[in-house]
mmCIF file with all atom_site columns, C-alpha atoms and ligand atoms in Angstrom:
data_model
loop_
_atom_site.group_PDB
_atom_site.id
_atom_site.type_symbol
_atom_site.label_atom_id
_atom_site.label_alt_id
_atom_site.label_comp_id
_atom_site.label_asym_id
_atom_site.label_entity_id
_atom_site.label_seq_id
_atom_site.pdbx_PDB_ins_code
_atom_site.Cartn_x
_atom_site.Cartn_y
_atom_site.Cartn_z
_atom_site.occupancy
_atom_site.B_iso_or_equiv
_atom_site.pdbx_formal_charge
_atom_site.auth_seq_id
_atom_site.auth_comp_id
_atom_site.auth_asym_id
_atom_site.auth_atom_id
_atom_site.pdbx_PDB_model_num
ATOM   1   C CA  . UNK X 1 1   ? 40.248 39.025 -80.182 1.00 38.00 ? 3   UNK X CA  1
ATOM   2   C CA  . UNK X 1 2   ? 39.710 41.003 -77.032 1.00 42.00 ? 4   UNK X CA  1
ATOM   3   C CA  . UNK X 1 3   ? 42.397 42.100 -74.641 1.00 45.00 ? 5   UNK X CA  1
ATOM   4   C CA  . UNK X 1 4   ? 42.152 44.230 -71.602 1.00 47.00 ? 6   UNK X CA  1
ATOM   5   C CA  . UNK X 1 5   ? 44.524 45.192 -68.851 1.00 42.00 ? 7   UNK X CA  1
ATOM   6   C CA  . UNK X 1 6   ? 41.783 45.388 -66.239 1.00 41.00 ? 8   UNK X CA  1
ATOM   7   C CA  . UNK X 1 7   ? 43.917 46.906 -63.484 1.00 39.00 ? 9   UNK X CA  1
ATOM   8   C CA  . UNK X 1 8   ? 45.844 49.344 -65.595 1.00 45.00 ? 10  UNK X CA  1
ATOM   9   C CA  . UNK X 1 9   ? 43.788 52.312 -66.695 1.00 46.00 ? 11  UNK X CA  1
ATOM   10  C CA  . UNK X 1 10  ? 46.578 53.635 -68.880 1.00 47.00 ? 12  UNK X CA  1
ATOM   11  C CA  . UNK X 1 11  ? 46.426 50.436 -70.918 1.00 53.00 ? 13  UNK X CA  1
ATOM   12  C CA  . UNK X 1 12  ? 44.927 50.795 -74.347 1.00 68.00 ? 14  UNK X CA  1
ATOM   13  C CA  . UNK X 1 13  ? 41.734 48.910 -75.005 1.00 92.00 ? 15  UNK X CA  1
ATOM   14  C CA  . UNK X 1 14  ? 41.260 47.632 -78.543 1.00 94.00 ? 16  UNK X CA  1
ATOM   15  C CA  . UNK X 1 15  ? 38.529 45.614 -80.210 1.00 95.00 ? 17  UNK X CA  1
ATOM   16  C CA  . UNK X 1 16  ? 37.882 44.519 -83.744 1.00 95.00 ? 18  UNK X CA  1
ATOM   17  C CA  . UNK X 1 17  ? 34.498 45.358 -85.252 1.00 95.00 ? 19  UNK X CA  1
ATOM   18  C CA  . UNK X 1 18  ? 34.239 43.597 -88.598 1.00 94.00 ? 20  UNK X CA  1
ATOM   19  C CA  . UNK X 1 19  ? 37.127 44.979 -90.670 1.00 93.00 ? 21  UNK X CA  1
ATOM   20  C CA  . UNK X 1 20  ? 37.951 47.847 -88.298 1.00 97.00 ? 22  UNK X CA  1
ATOM   21  C CA  . UNK X 1 21  ? 39.985 48.430 -85.156 1.00 97.00 ? 23  UNK X CA  1
ATOM   22  C CA  . UNK X 1 22  ? 38.222 50.357 -82.385 1.00 97.00 ? 24  UNK X CA  1
ATOM   23  C CA  . UNK X 1 23  ? 40.383 51.673 -79.543 1.00 97.00 ? 25  UNK X CA  1
ATOM   24  C CA  . UNK X 1 24  ? 40.092 53.775 -76.447 1.00 97.00 ? 26  UNK X CA  1
ATOM   25  C CA  . UNK X 1 25  ? 43.313 55.541 -75.427 1.00 97.00 ? 27  UNK X CA  1
ATOM   26  C CA  . UNK X 1 26  ? 44.372 58.375 -73.174 1.00 97.00 ? 28  UNK X CA  1
ATOM   27  C CA  . UNK X 1 27  ? 46.051 61.338 -74.844 1.00 97.00 ? 29  UNK X CA  1
ATOM   28  C CA  . UNK X 1 28  ? 45.946 64.642 -76.646 1.00 98.00 ? 30  UNK X CA  1
ATOM   29  C CA  . UNK X 1 29  ? 44.008 64.409 -79.910 1.00 98.00 ? 31  UNK X CA  1
ATOM   30  C CA  . UNK X 1 30  ? 46.161 67.114 -81.534 1.00 98.00 ? 32  UNK X CA  1
ATOM   31  C CA  . UNK X 1 31  ? 49.054 64.590 -81.610 1.00 98.00 ? 33  UNK X CA  1
ATOM   32  C CA  . UNK X 1 32  ? 47.128 61.894 -83.486 1.00 98.00 ? 34  UNK X CA  1
ATOM   33  C CA  . UNK X 1 33  ? 48.308 60.940 -86.968 1.00 98.00 ? 35  UNK X CA  1
ATOM   34  C CA  . UNK X 1 34  ? 45.001 59.507 -88.208 1.00 98.00 ? 36  UNK X CA  1
ATOM   35  C CA  . UNK X 1 35  ? 43.510 60.601 -91.559 1.00 98.00 ? 37  UNK X CA  1
ATOM   36  C CA  . UNK X 1 36  ? 41.108 62.787 -89.585 1.00 98.00 ? 38  UNK X CA  1
ATOM   37  C CA  . UNK X 1 37  ? 40.712 64.051 -86.043 1.00 99.00 ? 39  UNK X CA  1
ATOM   38  C CA  . UNK X 1 38  ? 37.297 65.233 -84.922 1.00 99.00 ? 40  UNK X CA  1
ATOM   39  C CA  . UNK X 1 39  ? 36.797 68.601 -83.268 1.00 98.00 ? 41  UNK X CA  1
ATOM   40  C CA  . UNK X 1 40  ? 34.020 69.161 -80.727 1.00 98.00 ? 42  UNK X CA  1
ATOM   41  C CA  . UNK X 1 41  ? 33.303 72.580 -82.211 1.00 98.00 ? 43  UNK X CA  1
ATOM   42  C CA  . UNK X 1 42  ? 30.553 75.096 -81.597 1.00 97.00 ? 44  UNK X CA  1
ATOM   43  C CA  . UNK X 1 43  ? 28.082 76.264 -84.229 1.00 98.00 ? 45  UNK X CA  1
ATOM   44  C CA  . UNK X 1 44  ? 30.018 79.420 -85.093 1.00 98.00 ? 46  UNK X CA  1
ATOM   45  C CA  . UNK X 1 45  ? 33.135 77.380 -86.021 1.00 98.00 ? 47  UNK X CA  1
ATOM   46  C CA  . UNK X 1 46  ? 35.314 80.223 -84.710 1.00 96.00 ? 48  UNK X CA  1
ATOM   47  C CA  . UNK X 1 47  ? 37.311 78.211 -82.189 1.00 94.00 ? 49  UNK X CA  1
ATOM   48  C CA  . UNK X 1 48  ? 36.795 78.269 -78.440 1.00 93.00 ? 50  UNK X CA  1
ATOM   49  C CA  . UNK X 1 49  ? 37.990 76.489 -75.319 1.00 96.00 ? 51  UNK X CA  1
ATOM   50  C CA  . UNK X 1 50  ? 38.670 72.843 -74.605 1.00 98.00 ? 52  UNK X CA  1
ATOM   51  C CA  . UNK X 1 51  ? 39.557 70.537 -77.448 1.00 98.00 ? 53  UNK X CA  1
ATOM   52  C CA  . UNK X 1 52  ? 38.424 73.160 -79.994 1.00 98.00 ? 54  UNK X CA  1
ATOM   53  C CA  . UNK X 1 53  ? 40.983 75.676 -78.718 1.00 98.00 ? 55  UNK X CA  1
ATOM   54  C CA  . UNK X 1 54  ? 43.710 73.004 -78.597 1.00 98.00 ? 56  UNK X CA  1
ATOM   55  C CA  . UNK X 1 55  ? 43.062 71.979 -82.223 1.00 98.00 ? 57  UNK X CA  1
ATOM   56  C CA  . UNK X 1 56  ? 43.106 75.545 -83.573 1.00 98.00 ? 58  UNK X CA  1
ATOM   57  C CA  . UNK X 1 57  ? 46.217 76.317 -81.524 1.00 98.00 ? 59  UNK X CA  1
ATOM   58  C CA  . UNK X 1 58  ? 48.096 73.241 -82.742 1.00 98.00 ? 60  UNK X CA  1
ATOM   59  C CA  . UNK X 1 59  ? 46.879 73.415 -86.342 1.00 98.00 ? 61  UNK X CA  1
ATOM   60  C CA  . UNK X 1 60  ? 47.409 77.134 -86.908 1.00 98.00 ? 62  UNK X CA  1
ATOM   61  C CA  . UNK X 1 61  ? 45.372 79.792 -88.743 1.00 98.00 ? 63  UNK X CA  1
ATOM   62  C CA  . UNK X 1 62  ? 44.632 77.772 -91.903 1.00 98.00 ? 64  UNK X CA  1
ATOM   63  C CA  . UNK X 1 63  ? 41.887 75.887 -90.044 1.00 98.00 ? 65  UNK X CA  1
ATOM   64  C CA  . UNK X 1 64  ? 40.078 79.059 -88.960 1.00 98.00 ? 66  UNK X CA  1
ATOM   65  C CA  . UNK X 1 65  ? 40.331 80.438 -92.494 1.00 98.00 ? 67  UNK X CA  1
ATOM   66  C CA  . UNK X 1 66  ? 38.546 77.393 -93.911 1.00 98.00 ? 68  UNK X CA  1
ATOM   67  C CA  . UNK X 1 67  ? 35.984 77.466 -91.112 1.00 98.00 ? 69  UNK X CA  1
ATOM   68  C CA  . UNK X 1 68  ? 35.176 81.103 -91.927 1.00 98.00 ? 70  UNK X CA  1
ATOM   69  C CA  . UNK X 1 69  ? 34.669 80.205 -95.588 1.00 98.00 ? 71  UNK X CA  1
ATOM   70  C CA  . UNK X 1 70  ? 32.345 77.355 -94.639 1.00 98.00 ? 72  UNK X CA  1
ATOM   71  C CA  . UNK X 1 71  ? 30.230 79.595 -92.401 1.00 98.00 ? 73  UNK X CA  1
ATOM   72  C CA  . UNK X 1 72  ? 30.117 82.302 -95.106 1.00 98.00 ? 74  UNK X CA  1
ATOM   73  C CA  . UNK X 1 73  ? 28.902 79.680 -97.576 1.00 98.00 ? 75  UNK X CA  1
ATOM   74  C CA  . UNK X 1 74  ? 26.427 77.673 -95.510 1.00 98.00 ? 76  UNK X CA  1
ATOM   75  C CA  . UNK X 1 75  ? 25.859 79.544 -92.251 1.00 98.00 ? 77  UNK X CA  1
ATOM   76  C CA  . UNK X 1 76  ? 26.331 78.250 -88.712 1.00 98.00 ? 78  UNK X CA  1
ATOM   77  C CA  . UNK X 1 77  ? 26.758 74.517 -88.285 1.00 98.00 ? 79  UNK X CA  1
ATOM   78  C CA  . UNK X 1 78  ? 23.746 73.003 -86.484 1.00 98.00 ? 80  UNK X CA  1
ATOM   79  C CA  . UNK X 1 79  ? 24.251 70.474 -83.681 1.00 98.00 ? 81  UNK X CA  1
ATOM   80  C CA  . UNK X 1 80  ? 24.558 66.946 -85.046 1.00 98.00 ? 82  UNK X CA  1
ATOM   81  C CA  . UNK X 1 81  ? 26.163 68.007 -88.362 1.00 98.00 ? 83  UNK X CA  1
ATOM   82  C CA  . UNK X 1 82  ? 29.808 67.861 -89.531 1.00 98.00 ? 84  UNK X CA  1
ATOM   83  C CA  . UNK X 1 83  ? 32.179 69.612 -91.959 1.00 98.00 ? 85  UNK X CA  1
ATOM   84  C CA  . UNK X 1 84  ? 35.798 68.955 -92.967 1.00 98.00 ? 86  UNK X CA  1
ATOM   85  C CA  . UNK X 1 85  ? 38.885 71.199 -93.218 1.00 98.00 ? 87  UNK X CA  1
ATOM   86  C CA  . UNK X 1 86  ? 42.644 70.922 -93.410 1.00 98.00 ? 88  UNK X CA  1
ATOM   87  C CA  . UNK X 1 87  ? 44.513 69.953 -90.233 1.00 98.00 ? 89  UNK X CA  1
ATOM   88  C CA  . UNK X 1 88  ? 47.074 72.716 -90.826 1.00 98.00 ? 90  UNK X CA  1
ATOM   89  C CA  . UNK X 1 89  ? 50.320 71.985 -88.973 1.00 98.00 ? 91  UNK X CA  1
ATOM   90  C CA  . UNK X 1 90  ? 49.094 68.853 -87.197 1.00 98.00 ? 92  UNK X CA  1
ATOM   91  C CA  . UNK X 1 91  ? 50.103 65.296 -88.136 1.00 98.00 ? 93  UNK X CA  1
ATOM   92  C CA  . UNK X 1 92  ? 46.504 64.340 -88.912 1.00 98.00 ? 94  UNK X CA  1
ATOM   93  C CA  . UNK X 1 93  ? 45.296 64.695 -92.494 1.00 98.00 ? 95  UNK X CA  1
ATOM   94  C CA  . UNK X 1 94  ? 42.088 66.619 -91.834 1.00 98.00 ? 96  UNK X CA  1
ATOM   95  C CA  . UNK X 1 95  ? 39.887 68.016 -89.107 1.00 99.00 ? 97  UNK X CA  1
ATOM   96  C CA  . UNK X 1 96  ? 36.224 67.044 -89.070 1.00 99.00 ? 98  UNK X CA  1
ATOM   97  C CA  . UNK X 1 97  ? 34.326 69.677 -87.089 1.00 98.00 ? 99  UNK X CA  1
ATOM   98  C CA  . UNK X 1 98  ? 31.100 68.570 -85.513 1.00 98.00 ? 100 UNK X CA  1
ATOM   99  C CA  . UNK X 1 99  ? 28.810 70.190 -82.983 1.00 98.00 ? 101 UNK X CA  1
ATOM   100 C CA  . UNK X 1 100 ? 27.497 68.139 -80.095 1.00 98.00 ? 102 UNK X CA  1
ATOM   101 C CA  . UNK X 1 101 ? 24.388 69.048 -78.120 1.00 98.00 ? 103 UNK X CA  1
ATOM   102 C CA  . UNK X 1 102 ? 24.449 71.187 -74.982 1.00 98.00 ? 104 UNK X CA  1
ATOM   103 C CA  . UNK X 1 103 ? 23.086 69.089 -72.101 1.00 98.00 ? 105 UNK X CA  1
ATOM   104 C CA  . UNK X 1 104 ? 19.743 70.411 -70.827 1.00 98.00 ? 106 UNK X CA  1
ATOM   105 C CA  . UNK X 1 105 ? 18.703 67.359 -68.829 1.00 98.00 ? 107 UNK X CA  1
ATOM   106 C CA  . UNK X 1 106 ? 18.342 64.842 -71.637 1.00 98.00 ? 108 UNK X CA  1
ATOM   107 C CA  . UNK X 1 107 ? 14.782 65.389 -72.860 1.00 98.00 ? 109 UNK X CA  1
ATOM   108 C CA  . UNK X 1 108 ? 15.572 67.958 -75.546 1.00 97.00 ? 110 UNK X CA  1
ATOM   109 C CA  . UNK X 1 109 ? 16.893 65.602 -78.177 1.00 98.00 ? 111 UNK X CA  1
ATOM   110 C CA  . UNK X 1 110 ? 20.396 65.417 -76.714 1.00 98.00 ? 112 UNK X CA  1
ATOM   111 C CA  . UNK X 1 111 ? 20.921 61.650 -77.256 1.00 98.00 ? 113 UNK X CA  1
ATOM   112 C CA  . UNK X 1 112 ? 19.823 61.818 -80.918 1.00 98.00 ? 114 UNK X CA  1
ATOM   113 C CA  . UNK X 1 113 ? 21.959 64.893 -81.580 1.00 98.00 ? 115 UNK X CA  1
ATOM   114 C CA  . UNK X 1 114 ? 25.014 63.321 -79.963 1.00 99.00 ? 116 UNK X CA  1
ATOM   115 C CA  . UNK X 1 115 ? 24.585 60.114 -81.992 1.00 99.00 ? 117 UNK X CA  1
ATOM   116 C CA  . UNK X 1 116 ? 24.165 62.239 -85.115 1.00 99.00 ? 118 UNK X CA  1
ATOM   117 C CA  . UNK X 1 117 ? 27.415 64.150 -84.412 1.00 99.00 ? 119 UNK X CA  1
ATOM   118 C CA  . UNK X 1 118 ? 29.326 60.830 -84.387 1.00 99.00 ? 120 UNK X CA  1
ATOM   119 C CA  . UNK X 1 119 ? 27.439 59.356 -87.348 1.00 98.00 ? 121 UNK X CA  1
ATOM   120 C CA  . UNK X 1 120 ? 27.786 62.441 -89.568 1.00 98.00 ? 122 UNK X CA  1
ATOM   121 C CA  . UNK X 1 121 ? 31.519 62.650 -88.774 1.00 99.00 ? 123 UNK X CA  1
ATOM   122 C CA  . UNK X 1 122 ? 32.001 59.006 -89.775 1.00 98.00 ? 124 UNK X CA  1
ATOM   123 C CA  . UNK X 1 123 ? 29.900 59.480 -92.920 1.00 98.00 ? 125 UNK X CA  1
ATOM   124 C CA  . UNK X 1 124 ? 31.951 62.495 -93.933 1.00 98.00 ? 126 UNK X CA  1
ATOM   125 C CA  . UNK X 1 125 ? 35.201 60.583 -93.347 1.00 98.00 ? 127 UNK X CA  1
ATOM   126 C CA  . UNK X 1 126 ? 33.961 57.676 -95.472 1.00 98.00 ? 128 UNK X CA  1
ATOM   127 C CA  . UNK X 1 127 ? 32.751 60.010 -98.244 1.00 98.00 ? 129 UNK X CA  1
ATOM   128 C CA  . UNK X 1 128 ? 36.167 61.698 -98.203 1.00 98.00 ? 130 UNK X CA  1
ATOM   129 C CA  . UNK X 1 129 ? 37.888 58.294 -98.621 1.00 98.00 ? 131 UNK X CA  1
ATOM   130 C CA  . UNK X 1 130 ? 39.527 58.497 -95.213 1.00 98.00 ? 132 UNK X CA  1
ATOM   131 C CA  . UNK X 1 131 ? 40.166 55.256 -93.392 1.00 98.00 ? 133 UNK X CA  1
ATOM   132 C CA  . UNK X 1 132 ? 41.238 56.290 -89.887 1.00 98.00 ? 134 UNK X CA  1
ATOM   133 C CA  . UNK X 1 133 ? 39.606 58.772 -87.534 1.00 98.00 ? 135 UNK X CA  1
ATOM   134 C CA  . UNK X 1 134 ? 40.142 59.942 -83.939 1.00 98.00 ? 136 UNK X CA  1
ATOM   135 C CA  . UNK X 1 135 ? 37.345 61.271 -81.741 1.00 99.00 ? 137 UNK X CA  1
ATOM   136 C CA  . UNK X 1 136 ? 37.394 63.248 -78.504 1.00 99.00 ? 138 UNK X CA  1
ATOM   137 C CA  . UNK X 1 137 ? 34.564 62.871 -76.003 1.00 99.00 ? 139 UNK X CA  1
ATOM   138 C CA  . UNK X 1 138 ? 32.085 65.200 -77.695 1.00 99.00 ? 140 UNK X CA  1
ATOM   139 C CA  . UNK X 1 139 ? 29.836 67.347 -75.445 1.00 98.00 ? 141 UNK X CA  1
ATOM   140 C CA  . UNK X 1 140 ? 31.188 66.114 -72.094 1.00 98.00 ? 142 UNK X CA  1
ATOM   141 C CA  . UNK X 1 141 ? 33.292 69.205 -71.327 1.00 98.00 ? 143 UNK X CA  1
ATOM   142 C CA  . UNK X 1 142 ? 31.813 72.695 -71.504 1.00 98.00 ? 144 UNK X CA  1
ATOM   143 C CA  . UNK X 1 143 ? 28.568 71.294 -72.964 1.00 98.00 ? 145 UNK X CA  1
ATOM   144 C CA  . UNK X 1 144 ? 27.938 69.304 -69.780 1.00 98.00 ? 146 UNK X CA  1
ATOM   145 C CA  . UNK X 1 145 ? 26.767 65.939 -71.153 1.00 98.00 ? 147 UNK X CA  1
ATOM   146 C CA  . UNK X 1 146 ? 27.156 63.266 -68.417 1.00 98.00 ? 148 UNK X CA  1
ATOM   147 C CA  . UNK X 1 147 ? 30.182 61.182 -69.381 1.00 98.00 ? 149 UNK X CA  1
ATOM   148 C CA  . UNK X 1 148 ? 28.689 57.728 -68.770 1.00 98.00 ? 150 UNK X CA  1
ATOM   149 C CA  . UNK X 1 149 ? 25.634 58.471 -70.893 1.00 98.00 ? 151 UNK X CA  1
ATOM   150 C CA  . UNK X 1 150 ? 27.724 60.109 -73.627 1.00 98.00 ? 152 UNK X CA  1
ATOM   151 C CA  . UNK X 1 151 ? 30.207 57.204 -73.731 1.00 98.00 ? 153 UNK X CA  1
ATOM   152 C CA  . UNK X 1 152 ? 27.428 54.678 -74.344 1.00 98.00 ? 154 UNK X CA  1
ATOM   153 C CA  . UNK X 1 153 ? 25.956 56.705 -77.216 1.00 98.00 ? 155 UNK X CA  1
ATOM   154 C CA  . UNK X 1 154 ? 29.374 57.449 -78.730 1.00 98.00 ? 156 UNK X CA  1
ATOM   155 C CA  . UNK X 1 155 ? 30.537 53.829 -78.690 1.00 98.00 ? 157 UNK X CA  1
ATOM   156 C CA  . UNK X 1 156 ? 27.229 52.297 -79.764 1.00 98.00 ? 158 UNK X CA  1
ATOM   157 C CA  . UNK X 1 157 ? 26.981 54.702 -82.689 1.00 98.00 ? 159 UNK X CA  1
ATOM   158 C CA  . UNK X 1 158 ? 30.528 53.935 -83.810 1.00 98.00 ? 160 UNK X CA  1
ATOM   159 C CA  . UNK X 1 159 ? 30.117 50.168 -83.454 1.00 98.00 ? 161 UNK X CA  1
ATOM   160 C CA  . UNK X 1 160 ? 26.867 50.279 -85.411 1.00 98.00 ? 162 UNK X CA  1
ATOM   161 C CA  . UNK X 1 161 ? 28.467 52.372 -88.179 1.00 98.00 ? 163 UNK X CA  1
ATOM   162 C CA  . UNK X 1 162 ? 31.501 50.077 -88.401 1.00 98.00 ? 164 UNK X CA  1
ATOM   163 C CA  . UNK X 1 163 ? 29.334 47.014 -88.702 1.00 96.00 ? 165 UNK X CA  1
ATOM   164 C CA  . UNK X 1 164 ? 27.699 48.511 -91.822 1.00 95.00 ? 166 UNK X CA  1
ATOM   165 C CA  . UNK X 1 165 ? 30.535 50.395 -93.524 1.00 91.00 ? 167 UNK X CA  1
ATOM   166 C CA  . UNK X 1 166 ? 33.714 48.804 -94.791 1.00 91.00 ? 168 UNK X CA  1
ATOM   167 C CA  . UNK X 1 167 ? 35.829 51.825 -95.741 1.00 95.00 ? 169 UNK X CA  1
ATOM   168 C CA  . UNK X 1 168 ? 36.727 52.960 -92.220 1.00 98.00 ? 170 UNK X CA  1
ATOM   169 C CA  . UNK X 1 169 ? 39.513 50.746 -90.838 1.00 98.00 ? 171 UNK X CA  1
ATOM   170 C CA  . UNK X 1 170 ? 40.358 52.457 -87.574 1.00 98.00 ? 172 UNK X CA  1
ATOM   171 C CA  . UNK X 1 171 ? 38.522 54.530 -84.981 1.00 98.00 ? 173 UNK X CA  1
ATOM   172 C CA  . UNK X 1 172 ? 40.375 55.819 -81.926 1.00 98.00 ? 174 UNK X CA  1
ATOM   173 C CA  . UNK X 1 173 ? 38.762 57.576 -78.962 1.00 98.00 ? 175 UNK X CA  1
ATOM   174 C CA  . UNK X 1 174 ? 41.463 59.879 -77.600 1.00 98.00 ? 176 UNK X CA  1
ATOM   175 C CA  . UNK X 1 175 ? 40.463 60.858 -74.081 1.00 98.00 ? 177 UNK X CA  1
ATOM   176 C CA  . UNK X 1 176 ? 42.148 63.585 -72.159 1.00 97.00 ? 178 UNK X CA  1
ATOM   177 C CA  . UNK X 1 177 ? 41.519 62.763 -68.519 1.00 97.00 ? 179 UNK X CA  1
ATOM   178 C CA  . UNK X 1 178 ? 41.414 59.584 -66.455 1.00 97.00 ? 180 UNK X CA  1
ATOM   179 C CA  . UNK X 1 179 ? 37.769 59.779 -65.554 1.00 97.00 ? 181 UNK X CA  1
ATOM   180 C CA  . UNK X 1 180 ? 36.689 60.032 -69.168 1.00 98.00 ? 182 UNK X CA  1
ATOM   181 C CA  . UNK X 1 181 ? 39.073 57.268 -70.198 1.00 97.00 ? 183 UNK X CA  1
ATOM   182 C CA  . UNK X 1 182 ? 37.668 55.011 -67.496 1.00 97.00 ? 184 UNK X CA  1
ATOM   183 C CA  . UNK X 1 183 ? 34.064 55.719 -68.529 1.00 98.00 ? 185 UNK X CA  1
ATOM   184 C CA  . UNK X 1 184 ? 34.753 54.900 -72.179 1.00 98.00 ? 186 UNK X CA  1
ATOM   185 C CA  . UNK X 1 185 ? 36.865 51.831 -71.366 1.00 97.00 ? 187 UNK X CA  1
ATOM   186 C CA  . UNK X 1 186 ? 34.185 50.408 -69.032 1.00 96.00 ? 188 UNK X CA  1
ATOM   187 C CA  . UNK X 1 187 ? 31.430 51.136 -71.536 1.00 97.00 ? 189 UNK X CA  1
ATOM   188 C CA  . UNK X 1 188 ? 33.300 49.591 -74.449 1.00 96.00 ? 190 UNK X CA  1
ATOM   189 C CA  . UNK X 1 189 ? 33.981 46.509 -72.365 1.00 93.00 ? 191 UNK X CA  1
ATOM   190 C CA  . UNK X 1 190 ? 30.288 46.373 -71.509 1.00 93.00 ? 192 UNK X CA  1
ATOM   191 C CA  . UNK X 1 191 ? 29.047 46.837 -75.080 1.00 94.00 ? 193 UNK X CA  1
ATOM   192 C CA  . UNK X 1 192 ? 31.426 44.311 -76.603 1.00 90.00 ? 194 UNK X CA  1
ATOM   193 C CA  . UNK X 1 193 ? 30.661 41.901 -73.782 1.00 79.00 ? 195 UNK X CA  1
ATOM   194 C CA  . UNK X 1 194 ? 26.956 42.172 -74.615 1.00 61.00 ? 196 UNK X CA  1
ATOM   195 C CA  . UNK X 1 195 ? 27.781 41.179 -78.145 1.00 57.00 ? 197 UNK X CA  1
ATOM   196 C CA  . UNK X 1 196 ? 29.497 38.049 -76.838 1.00 45.00 ? 198 UNK X CA  1
HETATM 197 P P1  . ADP Q 2 .   ? 32.259 70.254 -75.524 1.00 61.20 ? 208 ADP Q P1  1
HETATM 198 O O1  . ADP Q 2 .   ? 32.036 71.746 -75.670 1.00 61.20 ? 208 ADP Q O1  1
HETATM 199 O O2  . ADP Q 2 .   ? 31.726 69.476 -76.730 1.00 61.20 ? 208 ADP Q O2  1
HETATM 200 O O3  . ADP Q 2 .   ? 31.792 69.724 -74.225 1.00 61.20 ? 208 ADP Q O3  1
HETATM 201 P P2  . ADP Q 2 .   ? 35.059 70.339 -74.634 1.00 61.20 ? 208 ADP Q P2  1
HETATM 202 O O4  . ADP Q 2 .   ? 36.253 70.635 -75.481 1.00 61.20 ? 208 ADP Q O4  1
HETATM 203 O O5  . ADP Q 2 .   ? 34.711 71.335 -73.571 1.00 61.20 ? 208 ADP Q O5  1
HETATM 204 O O6  . ADP Q 2 .   ? 33.842 70.074 -75.667 1.00 61.20 ? 208 ADP Q O6  1
HETATM 205 O O7  . ADP Q 2 .   ? 35.263 68.918 -73.947 1.00 61.20 ? 208 ADP Q O7  1
HETATM 206 C C1  . ADP Q 2 .   ? 35.152 67.695 -74.622 1.00 61.20 ? 208 ADP Q C1  1
HETATM 207 C C2  . ADP Q 2 .   ? 36.196 66.733 -74.105 1.00 61.20 ? 208 ADP Q C2  1
HETATM 208 O O8  . ADP Q 2 .   ? 37.447 67.021 -74.740 1.00 61.20 ? 208 ADP Q O8  1
HETATM 209 C C3  . ADP Q 2 .   ? 36.480 66.800 -72.598 1.00 61.20 ? 208 ADP Q C3  1
HETATM 210 O O9  . ADP Q 2 .   ? 36.546 65.461 -72.099 1.00 61.20 ? 208 ADP Q O9  1
HETATM 211 C C4  . ADP Q 2 .   ? 37.859 67.455 -72.528 1.00 61.20 ? 208 ADP Q C4  1
HETATM 212 O O10 . ADP Q 2 .   ? 38.585 67.026 -71.384 1.00 61.20 ? 208 ADP Q O10 1
HETATM 213 C C5  . ADP Q 2 .   ? 38.484 66.909 -73.797 1.00 61.20 ? 208 ADP Q C5  1
HETATM 214 N N1  . ADP Q 2 .   ? 39.694 67.576 -74.299 1.00 61.20 ? 208 ADP Q N1  1
HETATM 215 C C6  . ADP Q 2 .   ? 40.159 68.838 -74.071 1.00 61.20 ? 208 ADP Q C6  1
HETATM 216 N N2  . ADP Q 2 .   ? 41.312 69.016 -74.736 1.00 61.20 ? 208 ADP Q N2  1
HETATM 217 C C7  . ADP Q 2 .   ? 41.588 67.860 -75.393 1.00 61.20 ? 208 ADP Q C7  1
HETATM 218 C C8  . ADP Q 2 .   ? 42.656 67.408 -76.245 1.00 61.20 ? 208 ADP Q C8  1
HETATM 219 N N3  . ADP Q 2 .   ? 43.677 68.200 -76.572 1.00 61.20 ? 208 ADP Q N3  1
HETATM 220 N N4  . ADP Q 2 .   ? 42.590 66.130 -76.744 1.00 61.20 ? 208 ADP Q N4  1
HETATM 221 C C9  . ADP Q 2 .   ? 41.559 65.319 -76.437 1.00 61.20 ? 208 ADP Q C9  1
HETATM 222 N N5  . ADP Q 2 .   ? 40.545 65.694 -75.647 1.00 61.20 ? 208 ADP Q N5  1
HETATM 223 C C10 . ADP Q 2 .   ? 40.557 66.940 -75.132 1.00 61.20 ? 208 ADP Q C10 1
#
């Protein structure tokens, strides 16, 4: 069933998609206790600002060590791909690092690459037998992707994945600021409304 506190933006918004729970909440992803949290990384996997910096700071040096080994083995991570490491000192079980596209106006494959970043992260979680996963709003910070457009792609990709895959039981979008929370909440409401 669907519930929404329409006038309270701090209210959590939760839907059921087949066997899975899909929620949009406000918070700091480094505090999430899901099997995996997703990092909006950059191709070098060496940490950075935004959510990437927060995850490396909270998780400690073990994450960077594994990232360095991955890059030594397979090179830089292209946009739209994902890899998995320990979560170090965080409550989450693992970190899935994915690279979103940098926004260049929308005609350089950005929508496909953003959808791929979500899809590959979910695939990797399922292949790793993980059942719960938290996402930040990939690409909408330093990478400049317009939040409304990104929210639609993020949520549609997740809903489509959940309607085909049974192993993932919970997906949580953990959004840092009010504006991003509002964009994702409105979009989720819209998408699920469309589905009746
Ligand atoms: P990108 O480079 O992919 O744009 P950013 O980290 O710059 O990634 O921003 C992505 C989103 O992550 C932004 O909405 C930003 O506010 C948010 N963010 C920053 N820190 C955190 C955090 N600790 N937990 C969740 N989201 C965060």
